[in-house]
Coordinates of C-alpha atoms and ligand atoms in Angstrom, one line a residue:
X732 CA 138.5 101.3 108.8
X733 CA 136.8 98.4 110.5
X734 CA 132.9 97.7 110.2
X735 CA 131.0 94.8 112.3
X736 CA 128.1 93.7 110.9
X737 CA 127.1 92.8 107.2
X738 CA 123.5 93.4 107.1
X739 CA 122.4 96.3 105.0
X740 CA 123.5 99.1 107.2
X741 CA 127.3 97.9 107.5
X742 CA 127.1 97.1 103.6
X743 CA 126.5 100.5 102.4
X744 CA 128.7 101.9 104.8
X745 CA 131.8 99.6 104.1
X746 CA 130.9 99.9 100.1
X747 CA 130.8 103.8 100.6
X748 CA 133.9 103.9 101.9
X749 CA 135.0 101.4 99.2
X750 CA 134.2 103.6 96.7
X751 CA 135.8 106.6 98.5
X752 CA 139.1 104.6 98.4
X753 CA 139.2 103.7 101.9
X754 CA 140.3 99.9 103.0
X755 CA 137.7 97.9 105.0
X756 CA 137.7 95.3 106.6
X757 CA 134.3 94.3 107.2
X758 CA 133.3 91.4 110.0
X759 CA 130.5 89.5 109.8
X760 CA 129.4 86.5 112.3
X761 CA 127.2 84.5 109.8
X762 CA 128.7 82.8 106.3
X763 CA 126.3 85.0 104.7
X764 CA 125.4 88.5 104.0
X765 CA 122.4 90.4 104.8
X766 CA 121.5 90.2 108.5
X767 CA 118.2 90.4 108.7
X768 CA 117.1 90.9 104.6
X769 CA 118.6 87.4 104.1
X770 CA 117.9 83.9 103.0
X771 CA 118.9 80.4 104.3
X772 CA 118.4 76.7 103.4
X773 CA 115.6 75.0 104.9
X774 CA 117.0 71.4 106.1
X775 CA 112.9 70.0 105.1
X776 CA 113.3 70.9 101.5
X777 CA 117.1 72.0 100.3
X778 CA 116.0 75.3 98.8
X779 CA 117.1 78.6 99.6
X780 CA 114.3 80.8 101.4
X781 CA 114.3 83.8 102.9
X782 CA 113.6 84.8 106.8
X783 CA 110.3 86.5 105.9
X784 CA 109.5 88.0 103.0
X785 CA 111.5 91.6 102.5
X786 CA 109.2 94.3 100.1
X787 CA 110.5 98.1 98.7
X788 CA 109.2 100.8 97.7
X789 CA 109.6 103.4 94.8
X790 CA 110.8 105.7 97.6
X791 CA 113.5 103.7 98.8
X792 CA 115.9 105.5 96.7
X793 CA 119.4 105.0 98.6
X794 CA 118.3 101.3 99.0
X795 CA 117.8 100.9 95.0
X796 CA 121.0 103.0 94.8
X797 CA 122.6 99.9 96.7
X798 CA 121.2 97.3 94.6
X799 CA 122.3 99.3 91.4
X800 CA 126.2 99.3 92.5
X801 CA 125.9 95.6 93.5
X802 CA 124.5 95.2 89.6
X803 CA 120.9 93.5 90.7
X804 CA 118.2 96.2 90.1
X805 CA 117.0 94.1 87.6
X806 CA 116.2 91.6 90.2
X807 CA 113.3 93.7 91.5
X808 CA 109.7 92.8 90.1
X809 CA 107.8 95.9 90.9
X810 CA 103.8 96.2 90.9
X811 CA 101.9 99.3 90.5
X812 CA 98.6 97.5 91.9
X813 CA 98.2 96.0 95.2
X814 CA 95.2 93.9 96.0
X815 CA 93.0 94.0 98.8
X816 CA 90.9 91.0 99.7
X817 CA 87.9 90.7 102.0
X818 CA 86.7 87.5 103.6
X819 CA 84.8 85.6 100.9
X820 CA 87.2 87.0 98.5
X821 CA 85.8 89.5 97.0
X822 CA 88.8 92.1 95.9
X823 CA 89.9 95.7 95.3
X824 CA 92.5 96.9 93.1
X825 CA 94.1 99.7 94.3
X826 CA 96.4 101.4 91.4
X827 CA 97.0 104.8 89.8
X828 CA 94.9 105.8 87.1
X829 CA 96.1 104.4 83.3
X830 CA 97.6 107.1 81.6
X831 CA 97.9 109.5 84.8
X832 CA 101.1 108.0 86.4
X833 CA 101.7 111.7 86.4
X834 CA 99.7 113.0 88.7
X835 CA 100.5 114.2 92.1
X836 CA 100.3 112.2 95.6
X837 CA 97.0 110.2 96.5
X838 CA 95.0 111.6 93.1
X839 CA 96.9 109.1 90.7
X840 CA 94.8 106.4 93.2
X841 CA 91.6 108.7 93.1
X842 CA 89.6 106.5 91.2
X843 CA 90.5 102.9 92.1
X844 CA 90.1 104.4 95.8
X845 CA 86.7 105.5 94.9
X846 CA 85.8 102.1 93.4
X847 CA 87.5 99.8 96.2
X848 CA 84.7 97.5 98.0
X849 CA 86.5 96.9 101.0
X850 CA 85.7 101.0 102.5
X851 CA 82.4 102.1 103.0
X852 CA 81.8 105.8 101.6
X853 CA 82.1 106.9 104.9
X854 CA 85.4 105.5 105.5
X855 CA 86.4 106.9 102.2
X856 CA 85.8 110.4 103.0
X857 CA 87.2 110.1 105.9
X858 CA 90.3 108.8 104.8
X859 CA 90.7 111.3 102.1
X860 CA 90.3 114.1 104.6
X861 CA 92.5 112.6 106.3
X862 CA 95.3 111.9 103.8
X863 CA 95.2 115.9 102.4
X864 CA 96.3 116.5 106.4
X865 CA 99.2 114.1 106.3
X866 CA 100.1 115.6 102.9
X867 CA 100.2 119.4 104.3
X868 CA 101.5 118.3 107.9
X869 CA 105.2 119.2 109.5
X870 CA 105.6 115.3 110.5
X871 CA 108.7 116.4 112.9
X872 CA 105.7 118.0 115.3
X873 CA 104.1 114.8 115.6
X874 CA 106.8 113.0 117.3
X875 CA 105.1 112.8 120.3
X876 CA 101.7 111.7 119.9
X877 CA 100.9 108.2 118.7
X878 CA 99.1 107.6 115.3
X879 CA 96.1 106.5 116.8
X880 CA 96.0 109.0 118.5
X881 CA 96.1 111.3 115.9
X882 CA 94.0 109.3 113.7
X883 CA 90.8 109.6 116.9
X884 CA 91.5 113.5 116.9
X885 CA 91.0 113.4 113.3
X886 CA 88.0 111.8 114.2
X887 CA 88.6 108.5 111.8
X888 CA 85.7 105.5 112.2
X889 CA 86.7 102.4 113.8
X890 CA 85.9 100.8 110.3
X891 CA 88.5 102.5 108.8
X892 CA 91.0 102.2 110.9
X893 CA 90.7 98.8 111.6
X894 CA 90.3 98.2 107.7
X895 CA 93.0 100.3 106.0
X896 CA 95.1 102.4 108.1
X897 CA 96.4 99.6 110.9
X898 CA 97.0 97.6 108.0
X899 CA 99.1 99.7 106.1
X900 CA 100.9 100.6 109.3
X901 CA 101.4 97.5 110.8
X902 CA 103.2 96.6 107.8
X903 CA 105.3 99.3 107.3
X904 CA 106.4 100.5 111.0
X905 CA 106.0 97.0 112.6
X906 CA 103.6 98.2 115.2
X907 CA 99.8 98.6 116.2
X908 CA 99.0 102.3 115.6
X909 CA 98.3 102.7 119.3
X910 CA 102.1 102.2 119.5
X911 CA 104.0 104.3 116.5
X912 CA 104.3 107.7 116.4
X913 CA 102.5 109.7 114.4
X914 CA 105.4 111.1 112.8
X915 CA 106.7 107.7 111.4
X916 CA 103.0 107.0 110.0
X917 CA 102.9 110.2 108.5
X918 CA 106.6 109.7 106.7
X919 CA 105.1 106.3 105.2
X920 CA 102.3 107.9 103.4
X921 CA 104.3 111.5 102.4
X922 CA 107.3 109.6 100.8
X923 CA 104.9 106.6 100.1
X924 CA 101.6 106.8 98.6
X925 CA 101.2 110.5 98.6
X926 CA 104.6 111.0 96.6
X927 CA 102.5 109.4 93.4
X928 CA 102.7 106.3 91.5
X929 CA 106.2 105.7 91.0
X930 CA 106.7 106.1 94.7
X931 CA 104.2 103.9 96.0
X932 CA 105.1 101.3 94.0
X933 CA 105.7 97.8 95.2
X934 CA 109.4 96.0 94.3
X935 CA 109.8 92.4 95.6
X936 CA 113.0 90.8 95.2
X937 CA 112.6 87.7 92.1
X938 CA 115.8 86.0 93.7
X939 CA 116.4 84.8 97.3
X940 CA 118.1 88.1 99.6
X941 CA 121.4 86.5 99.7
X942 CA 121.9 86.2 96.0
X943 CA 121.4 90.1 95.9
X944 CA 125.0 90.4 97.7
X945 CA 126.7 88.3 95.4
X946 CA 129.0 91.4 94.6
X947 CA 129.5 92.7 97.6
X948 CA 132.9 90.9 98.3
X949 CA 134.4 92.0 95.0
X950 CA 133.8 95.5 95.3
X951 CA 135.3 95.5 99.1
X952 CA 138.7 94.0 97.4
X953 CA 139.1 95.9 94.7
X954 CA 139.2 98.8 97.1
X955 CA 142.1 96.8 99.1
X956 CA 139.2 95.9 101.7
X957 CA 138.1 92.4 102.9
X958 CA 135.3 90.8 103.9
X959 CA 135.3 88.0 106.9
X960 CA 132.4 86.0 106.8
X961 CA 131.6 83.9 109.9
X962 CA 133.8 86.2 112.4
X963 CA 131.9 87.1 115.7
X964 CA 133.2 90.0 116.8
X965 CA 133.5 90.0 120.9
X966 CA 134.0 93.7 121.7
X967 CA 134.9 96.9 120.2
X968 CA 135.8 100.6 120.9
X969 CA 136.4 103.2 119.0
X970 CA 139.6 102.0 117.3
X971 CA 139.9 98.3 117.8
X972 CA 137.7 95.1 117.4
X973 CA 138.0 91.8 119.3
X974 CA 137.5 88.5 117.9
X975 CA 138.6 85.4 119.3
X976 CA 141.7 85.0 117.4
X977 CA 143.1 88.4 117.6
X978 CA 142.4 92.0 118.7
X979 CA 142.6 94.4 115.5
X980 CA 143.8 98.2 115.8
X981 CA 142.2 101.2 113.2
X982 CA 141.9 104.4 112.1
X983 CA 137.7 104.3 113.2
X984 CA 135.2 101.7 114.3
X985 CA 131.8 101.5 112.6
X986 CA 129.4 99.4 114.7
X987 CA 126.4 98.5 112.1
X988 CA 125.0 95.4 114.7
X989 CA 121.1 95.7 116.1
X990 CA 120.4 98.2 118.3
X991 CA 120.7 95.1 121.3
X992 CA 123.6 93.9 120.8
X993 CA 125.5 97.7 120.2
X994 CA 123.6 98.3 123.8
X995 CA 126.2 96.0 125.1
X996 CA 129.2 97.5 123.3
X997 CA 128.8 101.3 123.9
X998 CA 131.2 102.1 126.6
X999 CA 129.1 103.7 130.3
X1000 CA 131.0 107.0 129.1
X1001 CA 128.7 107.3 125.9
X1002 CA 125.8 109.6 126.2
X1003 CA 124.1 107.9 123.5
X1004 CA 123.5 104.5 125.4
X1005 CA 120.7 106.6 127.1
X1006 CA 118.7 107.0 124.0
X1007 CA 119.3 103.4 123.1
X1008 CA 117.8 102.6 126.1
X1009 CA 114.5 103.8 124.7
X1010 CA 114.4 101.2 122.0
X1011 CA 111.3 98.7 122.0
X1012 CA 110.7 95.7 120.0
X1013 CA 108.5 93.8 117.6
X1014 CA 108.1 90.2 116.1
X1015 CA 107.6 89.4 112.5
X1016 CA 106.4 86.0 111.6
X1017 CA 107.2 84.4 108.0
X1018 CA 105.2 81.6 107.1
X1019 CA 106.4 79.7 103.5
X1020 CA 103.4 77.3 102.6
X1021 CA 103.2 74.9 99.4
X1022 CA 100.2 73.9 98.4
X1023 CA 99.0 71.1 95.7
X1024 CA 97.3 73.1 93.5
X1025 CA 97.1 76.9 92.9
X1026 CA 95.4 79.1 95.9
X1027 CA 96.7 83.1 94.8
X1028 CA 95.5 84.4 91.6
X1029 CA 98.0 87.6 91.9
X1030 CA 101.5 88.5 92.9
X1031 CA 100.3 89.4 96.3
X1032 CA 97.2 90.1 98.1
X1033 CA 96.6 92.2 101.7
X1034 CA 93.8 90.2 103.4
X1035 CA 91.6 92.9 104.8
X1036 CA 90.8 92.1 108.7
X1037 CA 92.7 88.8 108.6
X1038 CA 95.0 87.6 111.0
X1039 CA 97.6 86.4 108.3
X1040 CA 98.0 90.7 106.8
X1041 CA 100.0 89.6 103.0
X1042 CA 100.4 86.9 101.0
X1043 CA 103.3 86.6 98.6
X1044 CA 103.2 84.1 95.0
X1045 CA 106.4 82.5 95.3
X1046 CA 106.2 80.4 91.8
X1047 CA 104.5 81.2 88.7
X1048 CA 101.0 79.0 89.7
X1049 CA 100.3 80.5 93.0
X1050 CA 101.1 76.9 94.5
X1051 CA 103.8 78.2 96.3
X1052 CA 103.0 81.1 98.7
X1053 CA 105.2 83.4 101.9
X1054 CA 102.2 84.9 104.4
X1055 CA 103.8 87.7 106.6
X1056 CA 102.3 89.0 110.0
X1057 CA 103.7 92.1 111.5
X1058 CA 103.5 93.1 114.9
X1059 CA 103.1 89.3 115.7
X1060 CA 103.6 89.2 118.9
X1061 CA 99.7 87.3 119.4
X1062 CA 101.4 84.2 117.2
X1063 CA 104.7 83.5 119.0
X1064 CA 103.5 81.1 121.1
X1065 CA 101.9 79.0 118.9
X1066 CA 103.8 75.9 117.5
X1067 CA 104.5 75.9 113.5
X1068 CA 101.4 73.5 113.3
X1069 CA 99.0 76.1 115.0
X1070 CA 100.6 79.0 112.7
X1071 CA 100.5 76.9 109.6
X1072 CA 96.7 76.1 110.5
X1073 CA 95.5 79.3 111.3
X1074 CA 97.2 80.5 108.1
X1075 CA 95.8 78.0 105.8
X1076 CA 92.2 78.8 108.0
X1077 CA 92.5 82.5 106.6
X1078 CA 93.9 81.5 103.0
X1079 CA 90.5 79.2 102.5
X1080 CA 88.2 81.9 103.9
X1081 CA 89.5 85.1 102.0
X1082 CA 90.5 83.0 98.8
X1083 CA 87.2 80.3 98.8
X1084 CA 88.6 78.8 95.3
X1085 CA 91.3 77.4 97.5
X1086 CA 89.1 75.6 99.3
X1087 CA 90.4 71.9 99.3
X1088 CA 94.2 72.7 98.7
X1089 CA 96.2 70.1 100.7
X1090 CA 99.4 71.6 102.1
X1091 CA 102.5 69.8 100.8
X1092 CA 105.4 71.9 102.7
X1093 CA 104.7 74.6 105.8
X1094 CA 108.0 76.5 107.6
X1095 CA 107.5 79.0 109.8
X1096 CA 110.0 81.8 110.8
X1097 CA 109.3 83.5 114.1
X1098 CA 111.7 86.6 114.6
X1099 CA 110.8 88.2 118.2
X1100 CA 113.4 90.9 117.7
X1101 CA 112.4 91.2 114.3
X1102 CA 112.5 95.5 114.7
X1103 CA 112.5 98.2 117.0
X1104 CA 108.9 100.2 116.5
X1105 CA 109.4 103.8 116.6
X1106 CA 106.9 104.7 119.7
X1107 CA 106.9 108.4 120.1
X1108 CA 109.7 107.9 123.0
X1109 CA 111.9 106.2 120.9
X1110 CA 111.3 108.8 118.0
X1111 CA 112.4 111.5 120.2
X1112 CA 115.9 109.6 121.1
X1113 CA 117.4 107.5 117.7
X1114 CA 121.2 108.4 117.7
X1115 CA 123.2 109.7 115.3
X1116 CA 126.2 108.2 113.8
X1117 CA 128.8 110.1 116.6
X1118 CA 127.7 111.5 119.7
X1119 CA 127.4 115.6 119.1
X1120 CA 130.6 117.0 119.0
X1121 CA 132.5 113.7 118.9
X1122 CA 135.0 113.3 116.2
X1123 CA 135.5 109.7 114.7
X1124 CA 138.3 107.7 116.6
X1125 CA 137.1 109.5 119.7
X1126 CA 133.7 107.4 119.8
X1127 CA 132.1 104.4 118.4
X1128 CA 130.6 105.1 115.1
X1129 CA 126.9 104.1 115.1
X1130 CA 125.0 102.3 111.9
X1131 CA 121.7 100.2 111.6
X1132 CA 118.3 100.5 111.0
X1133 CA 117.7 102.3 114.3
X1134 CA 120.0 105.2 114.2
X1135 CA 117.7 108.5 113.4
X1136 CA 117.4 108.5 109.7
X1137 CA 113.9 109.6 110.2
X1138 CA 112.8 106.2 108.7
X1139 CA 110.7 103.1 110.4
X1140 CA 113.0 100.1 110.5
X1141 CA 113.4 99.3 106.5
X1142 CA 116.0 98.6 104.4
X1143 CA 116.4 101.9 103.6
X1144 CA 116.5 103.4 106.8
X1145 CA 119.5 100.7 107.4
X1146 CA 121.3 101.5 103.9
X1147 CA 121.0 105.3 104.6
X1148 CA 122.3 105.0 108.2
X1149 CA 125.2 103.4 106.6
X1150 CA 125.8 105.9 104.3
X1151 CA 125.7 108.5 107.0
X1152 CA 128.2 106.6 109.5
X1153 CA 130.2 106.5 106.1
X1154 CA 129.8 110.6 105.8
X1155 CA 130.9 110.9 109.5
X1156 CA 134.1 109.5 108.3
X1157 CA 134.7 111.9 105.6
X1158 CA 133.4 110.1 102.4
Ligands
LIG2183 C1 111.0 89.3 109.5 C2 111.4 90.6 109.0 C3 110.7 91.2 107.9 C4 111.1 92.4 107.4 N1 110.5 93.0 106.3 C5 110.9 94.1 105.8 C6 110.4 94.6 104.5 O1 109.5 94.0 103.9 N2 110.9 95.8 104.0 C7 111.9 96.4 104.7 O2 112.4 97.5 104.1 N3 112.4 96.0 105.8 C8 112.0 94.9 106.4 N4 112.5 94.4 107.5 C9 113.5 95.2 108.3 C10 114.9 95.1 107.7 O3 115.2 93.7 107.5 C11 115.9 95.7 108.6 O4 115.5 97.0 109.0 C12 117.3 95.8 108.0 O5 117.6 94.7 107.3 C13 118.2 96.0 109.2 O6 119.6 96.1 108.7 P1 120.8 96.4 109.7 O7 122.0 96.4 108.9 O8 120.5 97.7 110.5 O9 120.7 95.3 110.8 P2 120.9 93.7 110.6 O10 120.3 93.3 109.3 O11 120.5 93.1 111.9 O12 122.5 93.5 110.5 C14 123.4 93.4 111.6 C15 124.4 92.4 111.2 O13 125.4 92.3 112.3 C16 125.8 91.0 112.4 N5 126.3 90.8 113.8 C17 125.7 90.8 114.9 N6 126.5 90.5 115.9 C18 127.7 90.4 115.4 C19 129.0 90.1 116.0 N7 129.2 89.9 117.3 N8 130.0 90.0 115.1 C20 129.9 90.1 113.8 N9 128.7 90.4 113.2 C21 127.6 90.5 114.0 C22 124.5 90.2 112.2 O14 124.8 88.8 111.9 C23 123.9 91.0 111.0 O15 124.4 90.5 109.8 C24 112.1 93.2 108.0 C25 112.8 92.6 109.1 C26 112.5 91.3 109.6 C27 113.2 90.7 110.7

């Protein structure tokens, strides 16, 4: 079988396979794995950084499932608390209750909820009404109404809107709630943070991406597979791949690139181009700043009604610090010494001890396609792996974060569209 494209998606599907017993030979344009969860060397400093900053959650079980056959789930720190700071920097914890890991969906968070500064009481019992809705709703029969949409019907203040749920959202689906589908905002807090502690936990990766796919070459061979690092793929169908060199012939194609690029290579005759058509975009901007003294306390922090949403510790003093901003699309036009300024603006004002930190190193990573965002219309047409009906070698098989695995674009909704396109073929 041939698969094009390493990122997550074409991993899990050529390693499914793998295991299966099936020969792969998997093509990938960059010398690296990981498409878009990956790292690179910055020419400014020699080390290896990632793209932007790339976070799991308990929930992301077939992702975990990945990192466990590639041997690195031990190089996942995960955090039960997650910090909210306001301007002046004044902070809520939010974690389940010590002792009641146990208990089910939002009510292991009940009483650091209750305590958190950032929500007025008002806000608070909204949201809670709120959140027993989402945790009794059919999601599928929200598909076609926006979150915000649902969230004004449910009759939510601005305040808390503006101050926890576009926040959470923004993050998670890559789009203002006035854009995702209430269906896909819904999933994040059912499988999320109303699943309980475990599942809302937050894992962030203690080594750069790449060095999670260290193993991913072995296991292909083993199987009689290989992996071709740097080969761009040209065209494909569904039995043969072009590269420059040479044109290959197999049993079944599995196309794992973004949903822009597999645009191009469907052929007319494929009903499924249609649905692709639907797909919409959204940036993500990365910011890595080191600074000459420590400015973050904790292992990340959510600034509440900041421009720059998280901030990641990237060393053991807080010197070192990633700032991600989702649904970005306000920042791409600013050069990397507005972003790094308007950054370093919001770290002063939300963390005031930092005030005075010099900045040693900024890089900014501005990706424009970062994600699709999965507006209602796009909800209603995410393909599946083969066209209904279709048998494999007939059609093009589909993989990638925006096939309909019911998940925003994540990791996991890329690893289990992998594993599907991989079931499609019999294993
Ligand atoms: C800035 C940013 C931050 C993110 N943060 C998070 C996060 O915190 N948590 C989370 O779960 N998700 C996050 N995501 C989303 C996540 O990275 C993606 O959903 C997921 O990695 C997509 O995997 P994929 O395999 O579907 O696609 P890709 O990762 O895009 O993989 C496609 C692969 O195909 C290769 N390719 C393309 N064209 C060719 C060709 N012609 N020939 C050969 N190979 C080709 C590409 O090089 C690439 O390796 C983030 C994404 C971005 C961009």
């Amino acid at each position: 079988m041939g698969v094009v494209g390493g990122g997550l998606a074409g991993l899990a599907c050529a390693l499914r396979l793998a295991r299966a017993g099936v020969k792969v030979t998997l093509f990938e344009q960059r010398r690296r794995l990981g498409g878009r969860a990956t790292s690179f060397v910055d020419q400014q400093s020699g080390e290896t950084i990632d793209n932007c900053q790339h976070v799991a959650l308990g929930c992301c079980d077939r992702y975990l499932a990945l990192l466990g056959q590639l041997g690195k789930l031990d190089c996942i720190a995960w955090h039960d608390r997650q910090w909210w700071v306001e301007e002046g920097g004044r902070t809520s914890v939010l974690e389940p209750m010590r002792g009641h890991r146990w208990l089910p969906g939002f009510a292991s968070h009940a009483a650091s909820f209750l305590r958190a500064s950032f929500l007025s009481v008002q806000d608070k019992a909204a949201i809670a009404t709120a959140m027993g809705q989402i945790a009794l709703v059919d999601r599928d029969s929200h598909r076609d109404v926006t979150f915000g949409d649902w969230l004004a019907q449910q009759n939510q203040p601005a305040s808390a809107i503006e101050r926890f749920w576009t926040p959470v959202i923004v993050s998670a689906c890559n789009g203002e709630v006035s854009r995702v589908a209430a269906s896909s905002a819904m999933h994040v807090f059912q499988d999320g943070l109303l699943a309980g502690a475990s599942a809302s936990r937050i894992g962030v990766p203690t080594v750069p991406l790449v060095a999670l796919y260290d193993a991913a070459e072995m296991l292909l061979t083993q199987a009689g597979g290989e992996l071709l690092l740097g080969e761009t793929v040209e065209a494909l169908t569904a039995t043969t791949v072009t590269t420059r060199a040479c044109e290959w012939a197999f049993d079944a194609v599995v196309c794992a690139v973004p949903v822009e690029k597999a645009r191009r290579w469907l052929p007319a005759s494929d009903v499924r181009l249609v649905q692709l058509a639907a797909a919409e975009h959204s940036p993500i901007l990365g910011v890595h700043v080191t600074f000459d003294r420590p400015v973050l306390q904790t292992p990340h922090a959510v600034l509440v009604c900041a421009g720059t949403q998280w901030l990641f510790r990237k060393d053991e003093r807080g010197c070192v610090v990633h700032a991600v901003i989702s649904a970005a699309d306000a920042w791409m036009g600013l050069s990397e010494e507005q972003i790094v300024a308007r950054v370093v603006d919001d770290v002063q004002r939300w963390m005031p001890s930092s005030r005075g930190a010099r900045v040693v190193r900024a890089r900014s990573v501005k990706e424009r396609m970062a994600t699709f965002v999965p507006t209602p219309r796009f909800e209603r047409s995410r393909p599946g792996a083969l066209p209904d009906g279709a048998r494999w070698g007939e059609a093009v098989v589909l993989a990638g974060d925006y096939c309909d695995t019911d998940w925003p674009a994540t990791m996991e909704g890329a690893v289990r569209s992998g594993e599907r396109a991989a079931r499609a073929l019999g294993c």
